[in-house]
Short mmCIF file of C-alpha atoms in Angstrom, two decimals:
data_model
loop_
_atom_site.label_atom_id
_atom_site.label_comp_id
_atom_site.label_asym_id
_atom_site.label_seq_id
_atom_site.Cartn_x
_atom_site.Cartn_y
_atom_site.Cartn_z
CA MET A 1 111.28 96.62 106.39
CA ARG A 2 114.96 97.57 106.24
CA THR A 3 117.16 96.77 109.24
CA ASP A 4 120.35 98.53 108.09
CA ASP A 5 121.38 102.05 109.09
CA TRP A 6 120.08 103.72 105.91
CA LEU A 7 119.16 107.14 107.30
CA ILE A 8 121.77 109.89 107.60
CA GLY A 9 121.16 112.50 110.26
CA TYR A 10 118.31 110.47 111.79
CA ASN A 11 117.95 107.22 113.72
CA SER A 12 116.92 104.27 111.56
CA PHE A 13 115.89 102.35 114.71
CA GLU A 14 113.52 105.20 115.65
CA PHE A 15 112.02 105.04 112.15
CA ASN A 16 111.28 101.32 112.57
CA LYS A 17 109.81 101.92 116.03
CA ILE A 18 107.37 104.57 114.77
CA TYR A 19 106.50 102.41 111.77
CA GLN A 20 105.63 99.40 113.96
CA GLN A 21 103.48 101.51 116.29
CA ARG A 22 101.58 103.20 113.44
CA LEU A 23 101.03 99.87 111.67
CA GLN A 24 99.63 98.43 114.92
CA ASP A 25 97.32 101.46 115.34
CA LEU A 26 95.98 101.10 111.81
CA THR A 27 95.54 97.33 112.12
CA GLU A 28 93.52 97.80 115.32
CA PHE A 29 91.35 100.41 113.60
CA ILE A 30 90.69 98.08 110.66
CA ASN A 31 89.81 95.17 112.95
CA ALA A 32 87.49 97.34 115.07
CA GLN A 33 85.74 99.25 112.27
CA GLY A 34 85.84 96.68 109.50
CA VAL A 35 87.14 99.25 106.97
CA ARG A 36 90.48 100.68 105.98
CA PRO A 37 90.59 104.30 107.17
CA LYS A 38 91.27 107.25 104.90
CA ILE A 39 94.33 108.94 106.34
CA ILE A 40 95.46 112.55 106.27
CA LEU A 41 99.21 112.59 106.83
CA ALA A 42 100.57 115.95 107.98
CA GLU A 43 103.38 114.95 110.31
CA PRO A 44 105.91 117.82 110.60
CA GLU A 45 108.83 115.55 111.56
CA PRO A 46 110.41 113.79 108.55
CA ILE A 47 110.89 110.42 110.23
CA ALA A 48 107.36 110.32 111.64
CA PHE A 49 106.04 111.33 108.21
CA LEU A 50 107.90 108.61 106.32
CA ALA A 51 107.27 105.87 108.90
CA THR A 52 103.55 106.67 108.93
CA PHE A 53 103.45 106.77 105.13
CA LEU A 54 105.03 103.32 104.94
CA ALA A 55 102.66 101.95 107.60
CA ALA A 56 99.66 103.25 105.63
CA VAL A 57 100.94 101.60 102.45
CA VAL A 58 101.55 98.24 104.15
CA ALA A 59 98.09 98.39 105.78
CA LYS A 60 96.65 99.21 102.32
CA CYS A 61 94.99 102.37 103.61
CA PRO A 62 94.34 105.32 101.29
CA VAL A 63 96.66 108.10 102.42
CA PHE A 64 96.60 111.80 101.57
CA LEU A 65 99.98 113.52 101.85
CA CYS A 66 99.61 117.04 103.21
CA ASN A 67 101.78 120.02 104.05
CA PRO A 68 101.81 120.48 107.84
CA ASN A 69 102.33 124.21 107.30
CA TRP A 70 99.16 124.79 105.30
CA VAL A 71 97.01 127.59 106.68
CA LYS A 72 93.28 127.52 107.39
CA ALA A 73 92.28 128.47 103.83
CA GLU A 74 94.26 125.56 102.41
CA TRP A 75 92.93 123.08 104.96
CA LYS A 76 89.45 124.25 104.04
CA GLN A 77 90.15 123.17 100.44
CA VAL A 78 91.45 119.81 101.66
CA PHE A 79 88.49 118.98 103.88
CA LYS A 80 86.07 120.03 101.18
CA ILE A 81 87.18 117.05 99.09
CA VAL A 82 88.69 114.70 101.69
CA HIS A 83 86.67 113.24 104.55
CA PRO A 84 89.33 111.53 106.66
CA ASP A 85 88.90 108.80 109.23
CA VAL A 86 92.36 109.33 110.73
CA ILE A 87 94.61 112.39 110.94
CA PHE A 88 98.30 112.14 111.77
CA GLY A 89 99.78 115.55 112.49
CA ASN A 90 99.51 118.56 114.76
CA LEU A 91 96.30 120.08 113.46
CA GLU A 92 94.93 122.11 116.35
CA GLU A 93 91.55 122.54 114.66
CA PHE A 94 90.85 118.81 114.90
CA ASN A 95 90.56 116.97 118.18
CA PRO A 96 90.48 114.08 118.76
CA SER A 97 92.78 112.67 116.07
CA TYR A 98 90.22 110.10 114.88
CA ILE A 99 87.23 111.56 113.04
CA GLN A 100 84.40 109.30 111.89
CA THR A 101 82.98 110.51 108.58
CA ASN A 102 81.27 109.21 105.48
CA SER A 103 82.21 109.96 101.89
CA VAL A 104 80.66 108.86 98.61
CA ILE A 105 83.90 109.41 96.66
CA PRO A 106 85.36 106.02 95.64
CA THR A 107 88.78 105.67 97.25
CA PRO A 108 90.90 102.64 96.28
CA ALA A 109 92.33 100.96 99.36
CA ASN A 110 95.97 101.05 98.26
CA SER A 111 96.01 104.58 96.84
CA ILE A 112 98.52 107.33 97.58
CA MET A 113 97.22 110.86 97.08
CA ILE A 114 99.90 113.48 96.41
CA PRO A 115 98.98 117.18 96.43
CA THR A 116 99.55 119.49 93.52
CA GLY A 117 98.65 123.13 93.21
CA GLY A 118 100.36 124.03 89.95
CA SER A 119 100.38 127.71 89.11
CA SER A 120 96.75 128.34 90.10
CA GLY A 121 97.27 127.69 93.79
CA ASN A 122 94.10 125.53 93.97
CA LEU A 123 94.85 122.24 95.69
CA ARG A 124 93.96 118.88 94.25
CA PHE A 125 95.24 115.36 94.84
CA VAL A 126 96.87 113.18 92.20
CA ILE A 127 96.20 109.45 92.70
CA HIS A 128 99.19 107.11 92.71
CA THR A 129 99.90 103.63 94.01
CA TRP A 130 103.02 101.89 95.28
CA GLU A 131 103.25 100.33 91.80
CA THR A 132 103.26 103.64 89.91
CA LEU A 133 105.86 105.09 92.28
CA THR A 134 108.15 102.06 92.03
CA ALA A 135 107.79 102.11 88.23
CA SER A 136 109.32 105.59 88.35
CA VAL A 137 112.13 104.28 90.57
CA GLN A 138 112.87 101.42 88.17
CA GLY A 139 113.00 103.78 85.21
CA PHE A 140 115.44 105.98 87.14
CA GLN A 141 117.65 102.99 87.98
CA GLN A 142 117.77 101.80 84.38
CA TYR A 143 118.45 105.23 82.96
CA PHE A 144 121.38 105.91 85.29
CA ASN A 145 122.48 102.23 85.37
CA LEU A 146 122.32 101.97 89.16
CA LYS A 147 121.49 99.29 91.70
CA LYS A 148 121.36 101.52 94.78
CA VAL A 149 120.30 105.17 94.81
CA ASN A 150 121.64 107.45 97.54
CA SER A 151 119.70 110.70 97.95
CA PHE A 152 120.28 113.99 99.75
CA CYS A 153 116.82 115.48 100.24
CA THR A 154 116.12 119.15 100.93
CA LEU A 155 112.65 119.17 99.37
CA PRO A 156 109.35 118.58 101.21
CA LEU A 157 108.40 114.93 101.64
CA TYR A 158 104.70 115.55 101.04
CA HIS A 159 105.55 116.71 97.51
CA VAL A 160 106.41 114.24 94.75
CA SER A 161 109.92 115.73 94.44
CA GLY A 162 110.75 114.83 98.04
CA LEU A 163 108.74 111.62 98.30
CA MET A 164 110.45 110.09 95.26
CA GLN A 165 113.86 110.64 96.84
CA PHE A 166 112.70 108.48 99.75
CA MET A 167 111.24 105.91 97.35
CA ARG A 168 114.46 105.65 95.33
CA SER A 169 116.68 105.20 98.37
CA PHE A 170 114.39 103.00 100.46
CA THR A 171 113.39 100.55 97.73
CA THR A 172 116.84 100.13 96.17
CA GLY A 173 118.81 99.68 99.40
CA GLY A 174 120.39 103.11 99.17
CA ARG A 175 120.91 105.72 101.87
CA LEU A 176 118.86 108.84 102.49
CA ALA A 177 119.95 112.13 104.03
CA ILE A 178 117.18 114.58 104.95
CA PHE A 179 118.39 118.09 105.58
CA PRO A 180 116.63 121.49 105.69
CA PHE A 181 117.52 123.73 102.77
CA LYS A 182 118.10 126.71 105.09
CA ALA A 183 120.82 124.74 106.85
CA VAL A 184 122.44 123.87 103.52
CA GLU A 185 122.30 127.50 102.45
CA THR A 186 124.05 128.69 105.62
CA GLY A 187 126.74 126.03 105.32
CA GLU A 188 125.64 123.87 108.28
CA LEU A 189 126.45 120.62 106.49
CA ILE A 190 126.70 117.07 107.79
CA GLU A 191 129.66 114.77 107.22
CA PHE A 192 129.12 112.40 104.27
CA ASN A 193 130.52 111.72 100.80
CA PRO A 194 128.54 113.76 98.21
CA SER A 195 130.17 111.92 95.29
CA GLU A 196 127.92 108.92 96.00
CA PHE A 197 124.67 110.91 96.21
CA PHE A 198 121.98 112.53 94.09
CA ILE A 199 120.61 115.86 95.29
CA SER A 200 117.41 117.40 93.93
CA LEU A 201 116.95 121.16 93.70
CA VAL A 202 114.59 123.66 92.10
CA PRO A 203 116.10 126.55 90.09
CA THR A 204 115.62 129.19 92.80
CA GLN A 205 117.44 126.95 95.30
CA LEU A 206 120.31 126.38 92.89
CA GLN A 207 120.60 130.11 92.26
CA ARG A 208 120.77 130.85 95.98
CA LEU A 209 123.47 128.23 96.53
CA LEU A 210 125.51 129.51 93.59
CA ASN A 211 125.34 133.02 95.01
CA ARG A 212 127.14 131.91 98.20
CA SER A 213 130.88 131.46 98.35
CA GLN A 214 131.06 128.10 100.17
CA THR A 215 128.30 126.04 98.51
CA PRO A 216 129.20 125.87 94.76
CA GLY A 217 132.28 123.79 95.53
CA TRP A 218 130.20 121.51 97.75
CA LEU A 219 127.56 121.08 95.03
CA SER A 220 130.21 120.20 92.45
CA GLN A 221 131.13 117.13 94.54
CA PHE A 222 127.73 115.44 94.07
CA LYS A 223 127.32 112.50 91.73
CA THR A 224 124.37 114.33 90.14
CA VAL A 225 122.35 117.47 90.88
CA LEU A 226 118.81 116.88 89.61
CA LEU A 227 117.14 120.15 88.66
CA GLY A 228 113.39 120.38 88.18
CA GLY A 229 110.11 121.78 89.47
CA ALA A 230 110.23 124.92 87.32
CA PRO A 231 112.00 126.13 84.14
CA ALA A 232 115.68 126.98 84.52
CA TRP A 233 117.06 130.04 82.76
CA LEU A 234 120.10 129.93 80.49
CA GLU A 235 122.30 132.09 82.73
CA LEU A 236 121.71 129.71 85.64
CA LEU A 237 122.79 126.74 83.54
CA GLN A 238 125.89 128.59 82.37
CA GLN A 239 126.76 129.53 85.93
CA ALA A 240 126.43 125.89 87.01
CA ARG A 241 128.76 124.80 84.18
CA LEU A 242 131.28 127.39 85.25
CA HIS A 243 131.43 125.69 88.65
CA GLN A 244 131.55 122.22 87.02
CA ILE A 245 128.37 121.15 88.76
CA ARG A 246 127.07 117.84 87.44
CA LEU A 247 123.62 119.17 86.69
CA ALA A 248 120.79 117.02 85.30
CA PRO A 249 117.80 119.15 84.19
CA THR A 250 114.65 117.04 84.46
CA TYR A 251 111.13 117.09 83.08
CA GLY A 252 108.26 115.54 84.96
CA MET A 253 105.30 116.32 87.18
CA THR A 254 103.26 115.00 90.06
CA GLU A 255 101.08 113.12 87.56
CA THR A 256 104.09 111.11 86.30
CA ALA A 257 105.62 110.43 89.74
CA ALA A 258 108.44 112.90 89.03
CA GLN A 259 110.85 112.80 86.11
CA ILE A 260 110.22 111.11 82.78
CA ALA A 261 113.04 112.87 80.89
CA THR A 262 116.48 113.80 82.19
CA LEU A 263 119.70 115.18 80.76
CA LYS A 264 122.73 113.24 81.98
CA PRO A 265 125.43 115.31 83.74
CA ASP A 266 128.22 114.64 81.24
CA GLU A 267 125.97 115.86 78.42
CA PHE A 268 125.08 118.95 80.42
CA LEU A 269 128.74 119.79 81.05
CA ALA A 270 129.39 119.33 77.32
CA GLY A 271 126.95 122.17 76.58
CA ASN A 272 123.58 120.47 76.02
CA ASN A 273 120.71 122.66 77.31
CA SER A 274 117.83 120.25 76.69
CA TYR A 275 115.88 118.14 79.18
CA GLY A 276 117.61 115.03 77.89
CA GLN A 277 116.13 111.77 76.72
CA VAL A 278 113.03 109.95 77.91
CA LEU A 279 113.43 107.43 80.73
CA PRO A 280 112.74 103.73 79.93
CA HIS A 281 109.40 103.59 81.76
CA ALA A 282 107.87 106.43 79.71
CA LYS A 283 107.07 107.57 76.17
CA ILE A 284 106.63 111.10 74.87
CA LYS A 285 104.86 112.13 71.68
CA ILE A 286 104.24 115.59 70.27
CA TYR A 287 100.82 116.62 68.97
CA THR A 288 99.05 119.63 67.52
CA GLU A 289 96.06 121.10 69.34
CA ASN A 290 93.92 119.07 66.90
CA ASN A 291 95.61 115.83 68.05
CA GLN A 292 97.70 115.31 64.93
CA GLU A 293 101.03 113.68 65.75
CA LEU A 294 104.08 115.73 64.80
CA GLY A 295 107.53 114.63 63.70
CA ILE A 296 111.12 115.39 64.68
CA ASN A 297 111.90 119.01 65.62
CA GLN A 298 108.25 120.03 65.27
CA LEU A 299 106.89 122.12 68.12
CA GLY A 300 103.66 120.97 69.74
CA ILE A 301 101.90 119.77 72.87
CA ILE A 302 103.62 117.03 74.87
CA SER A 303 101.64 113.82 75.40
CA ILE A 304 102.85 111.25 77.92
CA GLU A 305 102.51 107.51 78.36
CA ALA A 306 104.22 106.01 81.41
CA ASP A 307 104.08 103.07 83.80
CA SER A 308 104.29 105.72 86.51
CA LEU A 309 101.27 107.68 85.25
CA THR A 310 98.61 108.75 87.73
CA LEU A 311 95.30 106.93 87.99
CA GLY A 312 93.54 110.30 87.93
CA TYR A 313 92.56 113.13 90.28
CA TYR A 314 90.79 112.41 93.54
CA GLY A 315 87.12 113.26 93.34
CA GLN A 316 87.41 114.40 89.72
CA THR A 317 88.52 112.00 87.03
CA TYR A 318 89.25 108.75 88.82
CA ASN A 319 87.51 105.63 87.56
CA PRO A 320 88.61 102.42 89.31
CA LYS A 321 87.69 100.42 86.17
CA CYS A 322 89.46 102.70 83.69
CA ARG A 323 92.99 103.85 84.43
CA MET A 324 94.37 106.89 82.62
CA GLN A 325 96.41 105.64 79.64
CA THR A 326 97.88 108.90 78.38
CA LEU A 327 98.27 112.40 79.74
CA LYS A 328 98.02 115.39 77.47
CA SER A 329 100.18 117.97 79.20
CA ASP A 330 100.04 121.75 78.96
CA ASP A 331 103.69 121.87 77.93
CA LEU A 332 104.97 122.85 74.49
CA GLY A 333 108.12 121.23 73.19
CA TYR A 334 109.80 119.06 70.58
CA LEU A 335 112.04 116.00 70.25
CA ASP A 336 115.17 116.12 68.09
CA GLU A 337 116.79 113.36 66.01
CA GLN A 338 118.47 111.79 69.08
CA GLY A 339 115.31 111.93 71.17
CA TYR A 340 116.37 114.89 73.30
CA LEU A 341 113.45 116.91 74.67
CA THR A 342 113.31 120.70 74.52
CA ILE A 343 110.51 122.64 76.21
CA VAL A 344 109.61 126.22 75.27
CA GLY A 345 106.81 126.92 77.73
CA ARG A 346 103.24 126.20 78.75
CA ASN A 347 100.48 126.31 76.17
CA SER A 348 98.02 127.98 78.54
CA TYR A 349 100.64 130.56 79.58
CA LYS A 350 101.12 131.65 75.96
CA ILE A 351 100.45 135.36 75.57
CA LEU A 352 98.60 136.50 72.44
CA THR A 353 99.41 140.15 71.86
CA GLY A 354 98.59 141.96 68.64
CA GLY A 355 98.23 138.62 66.84
CA GLU A 356 101.69 137.41 67.93
CA ASN A 357 102.40 134.43 70.21
CA VAL A 358 104.80 135.18 73.05
CA TYR A 359 106.09 132.61 75.56
CA PRO A 360 106.81 133.95 79.07
CA VAL A 361 109.82 131.65 79.59
CA GLU A 362 111.69 133.35 76.72
CA VAL A 363 110.89 136.85 77.99
CA GLU A 364 111.79 135.96 81.58
CA GLY A 365 115.12 134.50 80.44
CA ALA A 366 115.98 137.66 78.50
CA ILE A 367 115.12 139.88 81.46
CA ARG A 368 117.19 137.74 83.83
CA SER A 369 120.16 137.94 81.45
CA THR A 370 120.33 141.72 81.96
CA GLY A 371 121.52 141.17 85.54
CA LEU A 372 119.14 143.91 86.66
CA VAL A 373 116.58 141.63 88.32
CA ALA A 374 116.88 139.04 91.08
CA ASP A 375 113.59 137.39 90.09
CA VAL A 376 110.91 137.91 87.47
CA GLY A 377 107.57 136.57 86.30
CA VAL A 378 105.93 137.49 83.00
CA ILE A 379 102.18 137.39 82.41
CA GLY A 380 99.66 138.67 79.88
CA LEU A 381 97.01 141.10 81.13
CA CYS A 382 93.77 141.64 79.22
CA ASP A 383 93.74 144.66 76.92
CA SER A 384 90.91 145.88 74.66
CA HIS A 385 93.31 146.91 71.88
CA TRP A 386 96.10 144.30 71.92
CA GLY A 387 94.15 141.34 73.34
CA GLN A 388 96.84 140.90 75.98
CA VAL A 389 99.75 143.08 77.03
CA ILE A 390 103.03 141.65 78.28
CA THR A 391 103.60 142.54 81.91
CA ALA A 392 106.77 141.87 83.89
CA VAL A 393 106.58 141.60 87.69
CA TYR A 394 110.14 141.71 88.97
CA VAL A 395 112.43 142.03 91.96
CA PRO A 396 115.17 144.58 91.11
CA THR A 397 118.74 143.60 91.88
CA PHE A 398 119.37 147.10 93.23
CA PRO A 399 116.87 149.66 94.56
CA ASP A 400 117.76 152.22 91.87
CA VAL A 401 117.11 149.95 88.86
CA SER A 402 114.89 152.00 86.54
CA ILE A 403 112.36 150.80 84.00
CA SER A 404 114.19 152.72 81.28
CA SER A 405 117.41 150.84 82.06
CA LEU A 406 115.55 147.53 81.77
CA GLN A 407 113.98 148.56 78.48
CA THR A 408 117.33 149.65 77.08
CA ALA A 409 118.97 146.38 78.16
CA LEU A 410 116.29 144.35 76.32
CA GLN A 411 116.51 146.15 72.97
CA ASP A 412 119.01 143.69 71.50
CA LYS A 413 117.62 140.64 73.31
CA LEU A 414 113.93 140.59 72.34
CA SER A 415 111.84 141.65 69.37
CA LYS A 416 109.79 144.74 70.12
CA PHE A 417 106.48 142.85 70.32
CA LYS A 418 107.97 140.53 72.99
CA GLN A 419 109.11 143.33 75.27
CA PRO A 420 106.97 144.12 78.34
CA LYS A 421 104.64 147.09 78.13
CA TYR A 422 104.16 147.24 81.90
CA TRP A 423 106.77 146.80 84.62
CA VAL A 424 105.84 146.13 88.24
CA ALA A 425 108.58 146.17 90.90
CA VAL A 426 107.94 144.07 94.03
CA GLU A 427 109.96 142.83 97.01
CA SER A 428 109.29 139.14 96.27
CA LEU A 429 107.31 136.95 93.90
CA PRO A 430 104.64 134.46 95.01
CA ARG A 431 106.48 131.16 94.56
CA ASN A 432 105.86 127.85 96.30
CA VAL A 433 108.62 125.68 97.78
CA GLN A 434 109.18 124.06 94.36
CA GLY A 435 109.84 127.48 92.84
CA LYS A 436 106.62 127.60 90.80
CA LEU A 437 104.92 130.95 90.41
CA ASN A 438 101.35 131.38 91.58
CA LEU A 439 100.02 133.09 88.46
CA LYS A 440 96.75 134.08 90.07
CA GLN A 441 98.55 135.98 92.82
CA LEU A 442 100.99 137.42 90.26
CA GLU A 443 98.11 138.81 88.22
CA GLU A 444 96.51 140.27 91.35
CA LEU A 445 99.80 141.97 92.27
CA ALA A 446 100.17 143.46 88.79
CA GLU A 447 96.55 144.60 88.48
CA LYS A 448 96.59 146.16 91.95
CA PHE A 449 99.76 148.08 91.16
CA LEU A 450 98.55 149.24 87.75
CA ASN A 451 95.14 150.28 89.08
CA ARG A 452 96.84 152.28 91.81
CA ALA A 453 99.12 153.94 89.25
CA THR A 454 96.09 154.82 87.11
CA ASP A 455 94.16 156.26 90.08
CA SER A 456 97.08 158.49 91.07
CA ARG A 457 97.18 160.24 87.69
#
């Protein structure tokens, strides 16, 4: 346990106090029941969340990290697969806090379950351990040649993107600032030296900060601005360069305990738009769909080996005697001669229209570059003639943006077969806090709009 004043904006002594109390509670439970309880952790307060998380790890209890703001439908998914013994958090549906249950799902005592919903919106838990998380930290340290890592965290702690900021700072002797993004956006900033800190953002957060007058200068003072969680568009990267922000686009996922490839800030400012090189604790190879390994600059499916790789998915693929060795991702990309990673999109998101392959990331980037949309998501809807038709669901920059103006603006940016056939204007897109689109909800929005338009004819 750390005794220094490592928390910024919070009381480190209070953290230790909560940690000691929670560790005592768990120890008493273990002694009384003879088993290590399965814990659901949904504490809304950051310090209580982190102190309880650490207590669970030290007590070697399996702990499930959860979003305290999940609604009933999401909690229903959680309790369908997780049968907790202990719940920490303000869940009004469950009283008392301790619930005695039985579960046949094997749960390793020292496991850390981190939620992921991806683009489908269906919750599942990725299994990690303290060892896989610290392997990610060590790779980060080596890659950036650091002893201590100071982090400014605006992302949720129950998600891998927020949790790993705590892990990097806590385990390396660095400092951690936890601050709500809304406060950052409105300029309510605390006093500290950004030049010594890493900050992690998702693209939509970066865009919102760049759109405000006071925050780009503040962001440019950071040692590094890690950018991940969702694909960034070219105009966003160019805007960040214009403000001399030391951006570091990253590639990683919950399954890899965050980033396994990162572009260093100096390379970004020099004009590199890739995801950088692979961190020391990981390896990336590129394969065809038939599992044939590809060479340099050949586009294919990304396969990952890493010391930080998940043990599996809770209740699905976990085998305590057989840890996952490699992860075949859904991402399409290639490695160049210097080992820099470029990603073009998701294999399962690929739209097949009239025999042509179209990647939504490319279409979304072209639409954004028109300046006529504030946000956009591109999907393929089923069509009896074309197989799929490209459909753009967008938030117009101005109320009077017409479809014809969008189509005209795209004529020199995309081949005709890549241009959307259908356009659906909405007030906002269904994104999670990491900026990822919920494709299921996006399809429902588009189909509802198009069905309504058909019925009105």
